[in-house]
PDB file of C-alpha atoms and ligand atoms in Angstrom:
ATOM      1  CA  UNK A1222     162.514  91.060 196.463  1.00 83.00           C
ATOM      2  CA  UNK A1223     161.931  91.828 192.877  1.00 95.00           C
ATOM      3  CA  UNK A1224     162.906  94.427 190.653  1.00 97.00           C
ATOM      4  CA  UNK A1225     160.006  97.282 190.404  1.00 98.00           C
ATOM      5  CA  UNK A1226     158.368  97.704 187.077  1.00 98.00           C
ATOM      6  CA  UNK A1227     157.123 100.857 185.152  1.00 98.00           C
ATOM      7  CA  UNK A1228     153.449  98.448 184.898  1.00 98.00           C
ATOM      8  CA  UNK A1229     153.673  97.740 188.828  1.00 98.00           C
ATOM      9  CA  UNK A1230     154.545 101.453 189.550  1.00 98.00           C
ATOM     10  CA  UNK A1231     151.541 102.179 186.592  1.00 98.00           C
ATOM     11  CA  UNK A1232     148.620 100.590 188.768  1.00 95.00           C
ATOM     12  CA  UNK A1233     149.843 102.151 192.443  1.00 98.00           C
ATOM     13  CA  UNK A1234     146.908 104.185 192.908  1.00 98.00           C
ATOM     14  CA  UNK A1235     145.831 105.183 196.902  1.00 98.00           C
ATOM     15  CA  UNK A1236     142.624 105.549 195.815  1.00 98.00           C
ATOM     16  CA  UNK A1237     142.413 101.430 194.712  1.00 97.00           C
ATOM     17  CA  UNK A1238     144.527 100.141 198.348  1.00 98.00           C
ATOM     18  CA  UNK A1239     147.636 100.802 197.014  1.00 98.00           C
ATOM     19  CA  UNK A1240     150.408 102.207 199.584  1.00 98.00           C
ATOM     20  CA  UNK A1241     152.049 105.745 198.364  1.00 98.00           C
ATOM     21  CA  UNK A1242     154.832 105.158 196.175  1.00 98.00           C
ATOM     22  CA  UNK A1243     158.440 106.294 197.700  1.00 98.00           C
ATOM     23  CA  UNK A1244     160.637 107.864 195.533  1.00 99.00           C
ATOM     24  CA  UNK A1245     164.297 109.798 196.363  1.00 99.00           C
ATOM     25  CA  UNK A1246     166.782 110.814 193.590  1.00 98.00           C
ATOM     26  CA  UNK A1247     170.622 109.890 193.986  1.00 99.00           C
ATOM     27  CA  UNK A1248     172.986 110.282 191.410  1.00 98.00           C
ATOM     28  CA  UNK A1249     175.482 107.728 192.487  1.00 98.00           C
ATOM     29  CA  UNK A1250     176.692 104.128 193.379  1.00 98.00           C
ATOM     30  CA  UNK A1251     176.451 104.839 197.221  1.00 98.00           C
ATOM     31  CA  UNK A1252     173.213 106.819 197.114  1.00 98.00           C
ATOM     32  CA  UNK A1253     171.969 103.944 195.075  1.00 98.00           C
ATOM     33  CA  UNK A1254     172.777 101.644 197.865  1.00 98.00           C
ATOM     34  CA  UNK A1255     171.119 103.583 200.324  1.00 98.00           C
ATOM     35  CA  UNK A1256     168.300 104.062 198.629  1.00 98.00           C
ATOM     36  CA  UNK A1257     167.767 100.192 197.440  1.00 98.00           C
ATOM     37  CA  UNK A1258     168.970  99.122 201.386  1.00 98.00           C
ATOM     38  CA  UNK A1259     165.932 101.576 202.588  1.00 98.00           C
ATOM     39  CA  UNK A1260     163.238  99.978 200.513  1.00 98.00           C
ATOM     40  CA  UNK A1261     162.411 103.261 198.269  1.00 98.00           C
ATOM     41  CA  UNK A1262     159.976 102.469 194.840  1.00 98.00           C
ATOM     42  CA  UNK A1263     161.649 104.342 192.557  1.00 99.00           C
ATOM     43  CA  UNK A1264     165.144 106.150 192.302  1.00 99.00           C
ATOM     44  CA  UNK A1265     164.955 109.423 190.439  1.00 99.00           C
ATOM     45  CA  UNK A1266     168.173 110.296 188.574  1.00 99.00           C
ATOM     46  CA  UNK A1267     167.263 114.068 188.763  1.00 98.00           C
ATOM     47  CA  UNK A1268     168.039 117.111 186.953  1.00 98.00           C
ATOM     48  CA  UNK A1269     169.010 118.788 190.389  1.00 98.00           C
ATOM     49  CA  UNK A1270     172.270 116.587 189.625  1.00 98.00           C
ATOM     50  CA  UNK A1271     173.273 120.385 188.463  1.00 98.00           C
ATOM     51  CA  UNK A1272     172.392 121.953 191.808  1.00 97.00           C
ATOM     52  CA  UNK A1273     173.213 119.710 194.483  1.00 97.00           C
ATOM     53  CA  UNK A1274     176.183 118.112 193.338  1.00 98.00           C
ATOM     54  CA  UNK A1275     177.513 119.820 190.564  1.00 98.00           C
ATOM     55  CA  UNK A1276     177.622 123.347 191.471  1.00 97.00           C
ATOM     56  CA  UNK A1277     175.299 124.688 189.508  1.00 97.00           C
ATOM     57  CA  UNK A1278     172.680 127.865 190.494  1.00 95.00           C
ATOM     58  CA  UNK A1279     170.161 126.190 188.580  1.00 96.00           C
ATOM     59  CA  UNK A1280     169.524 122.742 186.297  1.00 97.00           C
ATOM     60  CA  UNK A1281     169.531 124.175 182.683  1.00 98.00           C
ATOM     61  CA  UNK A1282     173.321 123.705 182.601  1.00 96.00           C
ATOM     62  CA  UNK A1283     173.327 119.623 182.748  1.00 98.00           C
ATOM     63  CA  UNK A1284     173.681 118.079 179.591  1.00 98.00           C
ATOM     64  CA  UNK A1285     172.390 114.128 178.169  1.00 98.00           C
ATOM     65  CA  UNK A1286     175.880 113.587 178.763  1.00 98.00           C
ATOM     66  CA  UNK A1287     176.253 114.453 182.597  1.00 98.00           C
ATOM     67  CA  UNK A1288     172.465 112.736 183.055  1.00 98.00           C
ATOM     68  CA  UNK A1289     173.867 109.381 181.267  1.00 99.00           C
ATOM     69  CA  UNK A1290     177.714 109.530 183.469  1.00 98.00           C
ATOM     70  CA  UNK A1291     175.308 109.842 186.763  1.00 98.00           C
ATOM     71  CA  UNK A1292     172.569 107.175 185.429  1.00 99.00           C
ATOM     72  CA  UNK A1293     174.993 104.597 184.916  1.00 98.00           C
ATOM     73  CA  UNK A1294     176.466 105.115 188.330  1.00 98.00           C
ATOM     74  CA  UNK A1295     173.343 104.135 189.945  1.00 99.00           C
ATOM     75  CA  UNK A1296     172.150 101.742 187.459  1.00 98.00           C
ATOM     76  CA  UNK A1297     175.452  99.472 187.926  1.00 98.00           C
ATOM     77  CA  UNK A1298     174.053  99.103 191.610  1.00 98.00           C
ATOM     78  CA  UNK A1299     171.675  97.085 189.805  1.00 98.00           C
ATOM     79  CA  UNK A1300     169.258  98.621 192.322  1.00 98.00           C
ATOM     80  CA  UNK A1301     166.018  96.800 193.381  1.00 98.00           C
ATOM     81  CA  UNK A1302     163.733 100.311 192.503  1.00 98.00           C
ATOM     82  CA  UNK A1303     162.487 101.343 189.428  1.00 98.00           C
ATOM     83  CA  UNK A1304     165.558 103.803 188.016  1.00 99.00           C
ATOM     84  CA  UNK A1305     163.938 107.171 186.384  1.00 99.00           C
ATOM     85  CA  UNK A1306     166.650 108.833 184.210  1.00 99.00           C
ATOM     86  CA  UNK A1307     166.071 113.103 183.977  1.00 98.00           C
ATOM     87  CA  UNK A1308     165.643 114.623 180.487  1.00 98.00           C
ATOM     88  CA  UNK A1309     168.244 117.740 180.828  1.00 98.00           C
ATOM     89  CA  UNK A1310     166.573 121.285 179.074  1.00 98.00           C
ATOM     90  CA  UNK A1311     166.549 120.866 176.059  1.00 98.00           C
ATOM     91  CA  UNK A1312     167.521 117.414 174.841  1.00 98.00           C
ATOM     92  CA  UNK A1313     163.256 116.887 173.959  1.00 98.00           C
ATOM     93  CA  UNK A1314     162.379 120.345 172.644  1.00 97.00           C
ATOM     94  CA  UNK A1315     164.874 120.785 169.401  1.00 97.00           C
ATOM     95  CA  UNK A1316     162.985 117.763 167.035  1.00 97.00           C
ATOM     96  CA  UNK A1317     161.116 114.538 167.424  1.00 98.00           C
ATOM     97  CA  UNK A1318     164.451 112.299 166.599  1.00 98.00           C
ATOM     98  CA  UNK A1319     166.875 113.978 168.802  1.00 98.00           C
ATOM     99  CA  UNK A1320     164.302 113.718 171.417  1.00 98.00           C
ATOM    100  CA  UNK A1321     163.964 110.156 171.219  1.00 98.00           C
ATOM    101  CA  UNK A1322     167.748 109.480 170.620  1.00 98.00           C
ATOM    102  CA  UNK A1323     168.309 111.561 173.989  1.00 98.00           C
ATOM    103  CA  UNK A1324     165.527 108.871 175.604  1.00 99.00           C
ATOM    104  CA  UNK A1325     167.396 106.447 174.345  1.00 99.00           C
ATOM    105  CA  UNK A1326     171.092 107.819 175.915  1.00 99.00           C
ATOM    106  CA  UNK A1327     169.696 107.490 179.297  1.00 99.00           C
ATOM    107  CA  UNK A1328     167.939 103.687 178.601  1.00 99.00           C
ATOM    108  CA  UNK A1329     171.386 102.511 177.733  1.00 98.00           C
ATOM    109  CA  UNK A1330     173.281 103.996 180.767  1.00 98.00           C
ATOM    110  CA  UNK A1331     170.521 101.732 182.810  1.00 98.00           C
ATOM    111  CA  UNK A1332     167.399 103.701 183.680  1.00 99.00           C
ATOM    112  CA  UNK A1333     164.431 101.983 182.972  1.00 98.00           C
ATOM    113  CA  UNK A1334     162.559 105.209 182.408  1.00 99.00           C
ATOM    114  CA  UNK A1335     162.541 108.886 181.504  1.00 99.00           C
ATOM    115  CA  UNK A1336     161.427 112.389 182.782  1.00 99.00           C
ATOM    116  CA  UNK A1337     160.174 115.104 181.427  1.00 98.00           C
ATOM    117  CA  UNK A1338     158.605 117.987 182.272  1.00 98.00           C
ATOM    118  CA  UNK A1339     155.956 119.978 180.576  1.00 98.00           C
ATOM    119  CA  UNK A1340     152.157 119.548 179.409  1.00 98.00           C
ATOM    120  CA  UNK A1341     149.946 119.162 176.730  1.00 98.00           C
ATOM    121  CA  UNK A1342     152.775 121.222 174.546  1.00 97.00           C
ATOM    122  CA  UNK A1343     155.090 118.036 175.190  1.00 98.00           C
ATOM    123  CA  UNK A1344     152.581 115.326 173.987  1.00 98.00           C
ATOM    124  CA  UNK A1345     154.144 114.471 170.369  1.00 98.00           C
ATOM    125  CA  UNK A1346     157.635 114.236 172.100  1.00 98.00           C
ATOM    126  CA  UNK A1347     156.191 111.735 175.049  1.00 98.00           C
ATOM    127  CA  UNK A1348     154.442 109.897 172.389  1.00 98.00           C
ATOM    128  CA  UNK A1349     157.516 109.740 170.346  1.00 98.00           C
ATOM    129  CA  UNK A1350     159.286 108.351 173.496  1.00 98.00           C
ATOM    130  CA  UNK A1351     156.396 105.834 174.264  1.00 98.00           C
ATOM    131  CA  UNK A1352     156.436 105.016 170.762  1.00 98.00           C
ATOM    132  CA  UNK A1353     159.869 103.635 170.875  1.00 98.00           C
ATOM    133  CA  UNK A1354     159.025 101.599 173.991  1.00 98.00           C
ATOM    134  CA  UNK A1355     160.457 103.646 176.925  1.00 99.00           C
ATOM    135  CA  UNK A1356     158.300 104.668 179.408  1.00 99.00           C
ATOM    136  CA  UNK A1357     157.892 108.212 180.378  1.00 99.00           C
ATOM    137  CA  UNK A1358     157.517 109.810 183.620  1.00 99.00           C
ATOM    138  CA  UNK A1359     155.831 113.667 183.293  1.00 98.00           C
ATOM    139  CA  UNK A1360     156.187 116.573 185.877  1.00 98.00           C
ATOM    140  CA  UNK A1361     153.943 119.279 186.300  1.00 98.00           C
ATOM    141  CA  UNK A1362     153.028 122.638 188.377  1.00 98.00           C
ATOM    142  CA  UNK A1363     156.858 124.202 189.305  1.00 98.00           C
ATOM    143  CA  UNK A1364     159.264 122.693 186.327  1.00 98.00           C
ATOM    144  CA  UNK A1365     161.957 123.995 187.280  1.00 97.00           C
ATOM    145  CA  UNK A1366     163.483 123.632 183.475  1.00 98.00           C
ATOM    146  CA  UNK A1367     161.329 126.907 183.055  1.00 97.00           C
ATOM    147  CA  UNK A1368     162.496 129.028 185.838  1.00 97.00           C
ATOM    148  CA  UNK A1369     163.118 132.257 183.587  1.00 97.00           C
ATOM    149  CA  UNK A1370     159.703 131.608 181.765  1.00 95.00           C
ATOM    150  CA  UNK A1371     157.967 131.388 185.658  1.00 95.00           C
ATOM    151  CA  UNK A1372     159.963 134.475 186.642  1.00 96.00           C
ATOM    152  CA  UNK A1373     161.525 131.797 189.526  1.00 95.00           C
ATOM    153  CA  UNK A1374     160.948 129.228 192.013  1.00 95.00           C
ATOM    154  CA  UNK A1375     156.867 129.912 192.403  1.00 96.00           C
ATOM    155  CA  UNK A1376     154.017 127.656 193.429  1.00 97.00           C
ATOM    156  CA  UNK A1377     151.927 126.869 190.373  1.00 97.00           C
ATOM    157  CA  UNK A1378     148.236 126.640 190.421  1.00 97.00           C
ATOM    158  CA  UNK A1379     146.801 129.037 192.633  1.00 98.00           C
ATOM    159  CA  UNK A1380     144.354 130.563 189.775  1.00 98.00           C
ATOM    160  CA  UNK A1381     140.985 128.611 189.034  1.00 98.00           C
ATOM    161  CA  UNK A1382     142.325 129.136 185.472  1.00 98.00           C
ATOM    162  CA  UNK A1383     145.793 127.777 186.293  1.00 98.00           C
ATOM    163  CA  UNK A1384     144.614 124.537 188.325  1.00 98.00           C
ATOM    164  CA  UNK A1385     142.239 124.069 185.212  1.00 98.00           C
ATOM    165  CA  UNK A1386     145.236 123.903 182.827  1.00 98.00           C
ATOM    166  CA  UNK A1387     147.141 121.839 185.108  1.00 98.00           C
ATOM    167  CA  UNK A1388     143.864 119.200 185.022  1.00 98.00           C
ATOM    168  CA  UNK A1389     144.167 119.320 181.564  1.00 98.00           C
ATOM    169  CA  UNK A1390     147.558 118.749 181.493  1.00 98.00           C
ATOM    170  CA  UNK A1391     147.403 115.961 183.513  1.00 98.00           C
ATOM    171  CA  UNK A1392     144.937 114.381 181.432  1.00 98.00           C
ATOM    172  CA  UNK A1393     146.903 114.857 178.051  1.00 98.00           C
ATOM    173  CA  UNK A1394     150.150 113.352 179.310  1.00 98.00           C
ATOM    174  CA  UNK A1395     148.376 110.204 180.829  1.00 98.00           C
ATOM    175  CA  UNK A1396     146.522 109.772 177.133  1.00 98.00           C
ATOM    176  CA  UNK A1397     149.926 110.538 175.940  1.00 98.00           C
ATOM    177  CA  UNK A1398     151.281 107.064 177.705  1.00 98.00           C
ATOM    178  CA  UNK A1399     152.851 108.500 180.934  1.00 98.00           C
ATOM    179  CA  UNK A1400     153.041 106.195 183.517  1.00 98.00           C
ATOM    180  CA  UNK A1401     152.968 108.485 186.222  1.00 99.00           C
ATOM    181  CA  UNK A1402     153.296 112.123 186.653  1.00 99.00           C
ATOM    182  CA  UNK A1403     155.578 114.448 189.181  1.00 98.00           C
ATOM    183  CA  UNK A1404     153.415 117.149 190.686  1.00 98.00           C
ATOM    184  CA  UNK A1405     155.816 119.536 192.182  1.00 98.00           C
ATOM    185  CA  UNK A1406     154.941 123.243 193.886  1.00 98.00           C
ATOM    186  CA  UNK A1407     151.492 123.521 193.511  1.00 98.00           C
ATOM    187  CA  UNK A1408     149.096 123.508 196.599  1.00 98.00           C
ATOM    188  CA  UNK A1409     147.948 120.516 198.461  1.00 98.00           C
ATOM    189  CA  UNK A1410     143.996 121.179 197.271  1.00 98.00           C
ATOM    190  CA  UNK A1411     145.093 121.179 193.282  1.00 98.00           C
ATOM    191  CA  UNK A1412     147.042 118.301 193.679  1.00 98.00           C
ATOM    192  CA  UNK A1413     144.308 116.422 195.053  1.00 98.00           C
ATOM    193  CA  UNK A1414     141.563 117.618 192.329  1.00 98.00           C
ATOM    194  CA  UNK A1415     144.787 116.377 189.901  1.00 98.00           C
ATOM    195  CA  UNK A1416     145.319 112.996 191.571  1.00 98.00           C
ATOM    196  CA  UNK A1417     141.400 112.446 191.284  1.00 98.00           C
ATOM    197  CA  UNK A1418     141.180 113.269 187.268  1.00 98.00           C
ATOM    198  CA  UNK A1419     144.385 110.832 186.280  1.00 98.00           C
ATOM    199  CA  UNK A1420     144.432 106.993 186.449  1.00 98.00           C
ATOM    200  CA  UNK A1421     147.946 107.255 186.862  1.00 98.00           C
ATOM    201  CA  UNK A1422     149.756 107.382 189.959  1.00 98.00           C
ATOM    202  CA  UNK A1423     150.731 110.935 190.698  1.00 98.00           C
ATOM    203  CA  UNK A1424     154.128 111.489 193.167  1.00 99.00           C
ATOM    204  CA  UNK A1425     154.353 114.599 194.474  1.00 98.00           C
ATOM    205  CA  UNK A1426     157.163 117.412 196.077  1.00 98.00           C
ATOM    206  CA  UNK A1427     155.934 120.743 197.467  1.00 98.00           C
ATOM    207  CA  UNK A1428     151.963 119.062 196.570  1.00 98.00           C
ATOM    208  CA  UNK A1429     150.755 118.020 199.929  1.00 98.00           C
ATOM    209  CA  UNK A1430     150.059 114.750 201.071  1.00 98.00           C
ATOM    210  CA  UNK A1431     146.921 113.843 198.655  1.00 98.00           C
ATOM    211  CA  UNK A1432     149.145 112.533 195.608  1.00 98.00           C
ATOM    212  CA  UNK A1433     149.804 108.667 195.272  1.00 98.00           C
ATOM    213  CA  UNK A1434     153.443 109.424 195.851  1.00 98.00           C
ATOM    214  CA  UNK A1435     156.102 111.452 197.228  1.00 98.00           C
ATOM    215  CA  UNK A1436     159.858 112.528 196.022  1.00 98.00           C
ATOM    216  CA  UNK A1437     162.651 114.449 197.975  1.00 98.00           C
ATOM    217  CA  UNK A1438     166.004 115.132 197.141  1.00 98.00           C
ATOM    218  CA  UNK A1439     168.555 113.116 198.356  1.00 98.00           C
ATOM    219  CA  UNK A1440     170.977 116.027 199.504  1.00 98.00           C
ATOM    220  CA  UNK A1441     167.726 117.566 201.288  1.00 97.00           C
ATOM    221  CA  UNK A1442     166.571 114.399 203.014  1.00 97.00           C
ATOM    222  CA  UNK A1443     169.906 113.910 204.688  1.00 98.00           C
ATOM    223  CA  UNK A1444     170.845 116.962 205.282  1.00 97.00           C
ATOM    224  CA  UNK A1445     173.252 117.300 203.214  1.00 97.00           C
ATOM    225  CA  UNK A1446     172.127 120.424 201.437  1.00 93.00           C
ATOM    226  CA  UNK A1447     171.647 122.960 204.373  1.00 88.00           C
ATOM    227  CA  UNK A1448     172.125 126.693 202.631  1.00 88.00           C
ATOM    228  CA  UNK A1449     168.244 126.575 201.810  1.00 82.00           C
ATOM    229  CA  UNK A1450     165.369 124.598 203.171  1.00 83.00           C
ATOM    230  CA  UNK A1451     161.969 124.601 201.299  1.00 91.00           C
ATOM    231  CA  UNK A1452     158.792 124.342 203.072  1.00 93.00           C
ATOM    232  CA  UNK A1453     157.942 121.117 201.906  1.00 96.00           C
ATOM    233  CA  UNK A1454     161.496 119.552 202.824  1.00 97.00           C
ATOM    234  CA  UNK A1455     161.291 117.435 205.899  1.00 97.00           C
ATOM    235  CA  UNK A1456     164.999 116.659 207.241  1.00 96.00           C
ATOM    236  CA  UNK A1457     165.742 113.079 208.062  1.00 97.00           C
ATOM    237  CA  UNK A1458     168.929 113.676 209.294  1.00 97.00           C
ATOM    238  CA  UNK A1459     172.301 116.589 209.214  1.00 97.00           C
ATOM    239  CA  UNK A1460     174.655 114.439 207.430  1.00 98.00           C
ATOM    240  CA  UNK A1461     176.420 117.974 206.573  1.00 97.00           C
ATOM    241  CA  UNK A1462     176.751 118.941 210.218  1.00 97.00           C
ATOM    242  CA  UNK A1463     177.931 115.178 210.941  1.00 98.00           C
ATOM    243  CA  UNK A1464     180.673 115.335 207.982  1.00 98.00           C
ATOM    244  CA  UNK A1465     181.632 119.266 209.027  1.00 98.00           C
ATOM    245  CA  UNK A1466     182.352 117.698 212.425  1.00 98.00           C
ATOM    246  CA  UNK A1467     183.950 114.569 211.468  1.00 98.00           C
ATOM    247  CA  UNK A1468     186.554 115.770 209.101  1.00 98.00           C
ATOM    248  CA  UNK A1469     187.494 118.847 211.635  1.00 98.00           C
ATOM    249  CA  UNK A1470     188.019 116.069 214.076  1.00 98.00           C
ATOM    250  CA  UNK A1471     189.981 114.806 211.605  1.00 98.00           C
ATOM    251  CA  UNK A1472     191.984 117.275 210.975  1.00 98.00           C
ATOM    252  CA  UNK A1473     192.366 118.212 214.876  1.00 98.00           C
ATOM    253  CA  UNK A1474     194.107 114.523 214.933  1.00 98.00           C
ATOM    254  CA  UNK A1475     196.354 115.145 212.165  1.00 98.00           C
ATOM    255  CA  UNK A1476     197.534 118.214 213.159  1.00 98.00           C
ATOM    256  CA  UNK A1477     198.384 117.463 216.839  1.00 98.00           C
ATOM    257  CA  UNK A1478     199.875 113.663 215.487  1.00 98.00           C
ATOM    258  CA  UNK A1479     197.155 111.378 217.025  1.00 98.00           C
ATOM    259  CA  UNK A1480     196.207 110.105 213.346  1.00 98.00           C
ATOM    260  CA  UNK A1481     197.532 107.699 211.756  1.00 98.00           C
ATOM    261  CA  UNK A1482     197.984 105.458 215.267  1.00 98.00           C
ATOM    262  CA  UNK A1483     200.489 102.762 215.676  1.00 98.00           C
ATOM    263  CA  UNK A1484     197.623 100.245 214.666  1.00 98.00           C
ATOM    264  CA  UNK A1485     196.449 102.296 211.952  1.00 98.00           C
ATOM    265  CA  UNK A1486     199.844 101.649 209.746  1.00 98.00           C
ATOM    266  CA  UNK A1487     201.838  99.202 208.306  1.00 98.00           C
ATOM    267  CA  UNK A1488     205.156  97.765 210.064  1.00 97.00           C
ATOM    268  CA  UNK A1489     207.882  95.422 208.446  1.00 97.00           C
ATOM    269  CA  UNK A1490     208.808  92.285 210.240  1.00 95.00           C
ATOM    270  CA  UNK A1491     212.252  91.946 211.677  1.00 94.00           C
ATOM    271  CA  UNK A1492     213.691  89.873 208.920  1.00 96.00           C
ATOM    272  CA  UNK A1493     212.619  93.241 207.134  1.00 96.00           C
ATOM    273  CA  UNK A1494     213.792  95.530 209.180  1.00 95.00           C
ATOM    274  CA  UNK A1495     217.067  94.600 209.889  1.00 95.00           C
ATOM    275  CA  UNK A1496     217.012  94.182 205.801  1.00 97.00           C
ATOM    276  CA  UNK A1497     217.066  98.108 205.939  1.00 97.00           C
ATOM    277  CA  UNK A1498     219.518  98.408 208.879  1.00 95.00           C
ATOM    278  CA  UNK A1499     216.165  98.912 211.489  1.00 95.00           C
ATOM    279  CA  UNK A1500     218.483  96.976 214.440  1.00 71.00           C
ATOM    280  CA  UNK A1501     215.912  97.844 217.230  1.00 59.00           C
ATOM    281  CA  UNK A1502     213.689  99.809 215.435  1.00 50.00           C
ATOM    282  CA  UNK A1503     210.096 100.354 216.225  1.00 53.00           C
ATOM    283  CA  UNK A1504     208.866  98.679 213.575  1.00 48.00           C
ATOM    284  CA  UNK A1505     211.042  95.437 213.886  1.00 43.00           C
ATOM    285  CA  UNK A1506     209.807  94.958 217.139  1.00 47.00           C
ATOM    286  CA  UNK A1507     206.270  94.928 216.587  1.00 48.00           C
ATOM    287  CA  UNK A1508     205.624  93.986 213.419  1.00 48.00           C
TER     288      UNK A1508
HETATM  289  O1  KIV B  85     165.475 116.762 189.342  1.00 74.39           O
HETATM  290  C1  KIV B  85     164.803 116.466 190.333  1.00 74.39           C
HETATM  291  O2  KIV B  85     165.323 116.192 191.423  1.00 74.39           O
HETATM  292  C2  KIV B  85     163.360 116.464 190.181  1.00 74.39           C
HETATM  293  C3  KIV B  85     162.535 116.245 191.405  1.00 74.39           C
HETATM  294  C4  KIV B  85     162.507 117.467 192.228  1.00 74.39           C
HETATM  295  C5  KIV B  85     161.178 115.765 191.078  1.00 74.39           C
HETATM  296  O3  KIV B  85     162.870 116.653 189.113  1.00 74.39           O
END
């Protein structure tokens, strides 16, 4: 099957016959291979990088640097989805040039796209980006690059003022060039009235199921990530409890000499053992 394009992923509207578009960040080789090998759209190298795998208690540490080391880990996959590199906090609010040169880090570690969040406020930036022939993904409702400025983690859009705005928003980044836009924590009804006004395929996470898309986080799909589950996170599996379980097993076999087994190790032949004075040894005999 062929590669996915920004153009294909452009026209993948529900509302025209199109099927919702399938989308799952990873961060690495393996998690690119898992997603490719499962048939996703679009791999999204997220910001959350800081949270889920790097420690962090939120994503405003990550830097272009960490985003490009994690980028080209998945992109060397040479993965069959569309690859959607994360623009970190504040590597496309300083100026216009740093914001594009900051695109441009993540195009040459291998994504085939950016992220950003942000609305109408971000258009020169996008159209900077687009300008320079990299297409740009945009995320609205919860951005959670502006946690302190939301006062935390809250659904977005509950106001008739506020779902509005986020209308609006919509509408500038898709004149701005956007490709598609992220709707994330904003209720199911405003994400609909958003999906309608766009032309652009809109992929949602905590938005209901009226978007043209949905995203989940790889560490929250599998189960990996267990201290907090979301409302919108649906769990396809507890890859944490199955790794918890499998290394104490593990250990258990280690510590009471049942791992590493006879056929688990190496053994010289007898020419080698008797070499090293082995007359008789295990390990000449059954080499
Ligand atoms: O960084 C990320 O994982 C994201 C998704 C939640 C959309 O931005």
């Amino acid at each position: 099957m062929s590669k996915v394009t920004v153009p294909a992923v452009r026209g993948r509207k529900v509302r025209t016959g199109s099927d919702p578009l399938v989308m799952v960040t990873a961060y690495d080789a393996p998690g690119a291979r898992m997603a490719d090998e499962a048939g996703v759209d679009l791999i999204l190298v997220g910001d959350s990088l800081a949270m889920v795998v790097l420690g962090y208690d939120d994503t405003l540490q990550v830097t272009v640097a960490d985003m490009a080391h994690h980028v080209g880990a998945v992109a060397r996959v040479r993965p069959r989805p569309l690859v959607v590199g994360d623009m970190p906090w504040l590597s496309y609010h300083v100026s216009t040039a740093d914001t594009v040169r900051n695109a441009a880090a993540l195009i040459q570690a291998g994504a085939q796209s950016v992220k950003l969040e942000g609305g109408a406020k971000r258009v020169p930036m996008i159209e900077a980006i687009v300008d320079a022939e990299i297409p740009v993904m945009g995320h609205l409702g919860l951005t959670p690059q502006s946690v302190n400025a939301m006062g935390g983690y809250k659904v977005q859009g509950r106001e008739r003022s506020a779902a509005m705005a986020l209308i609006d928003d919509a509408h500038a980044l898709e004149e701005a060039g956007c490709f598609s836009i992220v709707l994330e924590g904003v209720p199911d009804e405003v994400a609909r009235m958003v999906t309608d006004a766009v032309s652009v395929p809109t992929i949602g996470i905590g938005a209901g199921p009226h978007c043209d898309g949905q995203v989940l986080v790889f560490h929250d799909l599998l189960g990996i990530e267990d201290r907090i589950t979301p409302k919108f996170v649906r769990r396809y599996a507890s890859l944490k409890e199955q790794g918890v379980a499998a290394m104490a097993a593990y250990a258990d076999d280690v510590r009471t000499g049942r791992f590493p087994s006879h056929e688990e190790s190496y053994h010289l032949n007898g020419t080698q053992a008797e070499a090293l004075g082995l007359y008789g040894s295990d390990a000449s005999r059954t080499a």
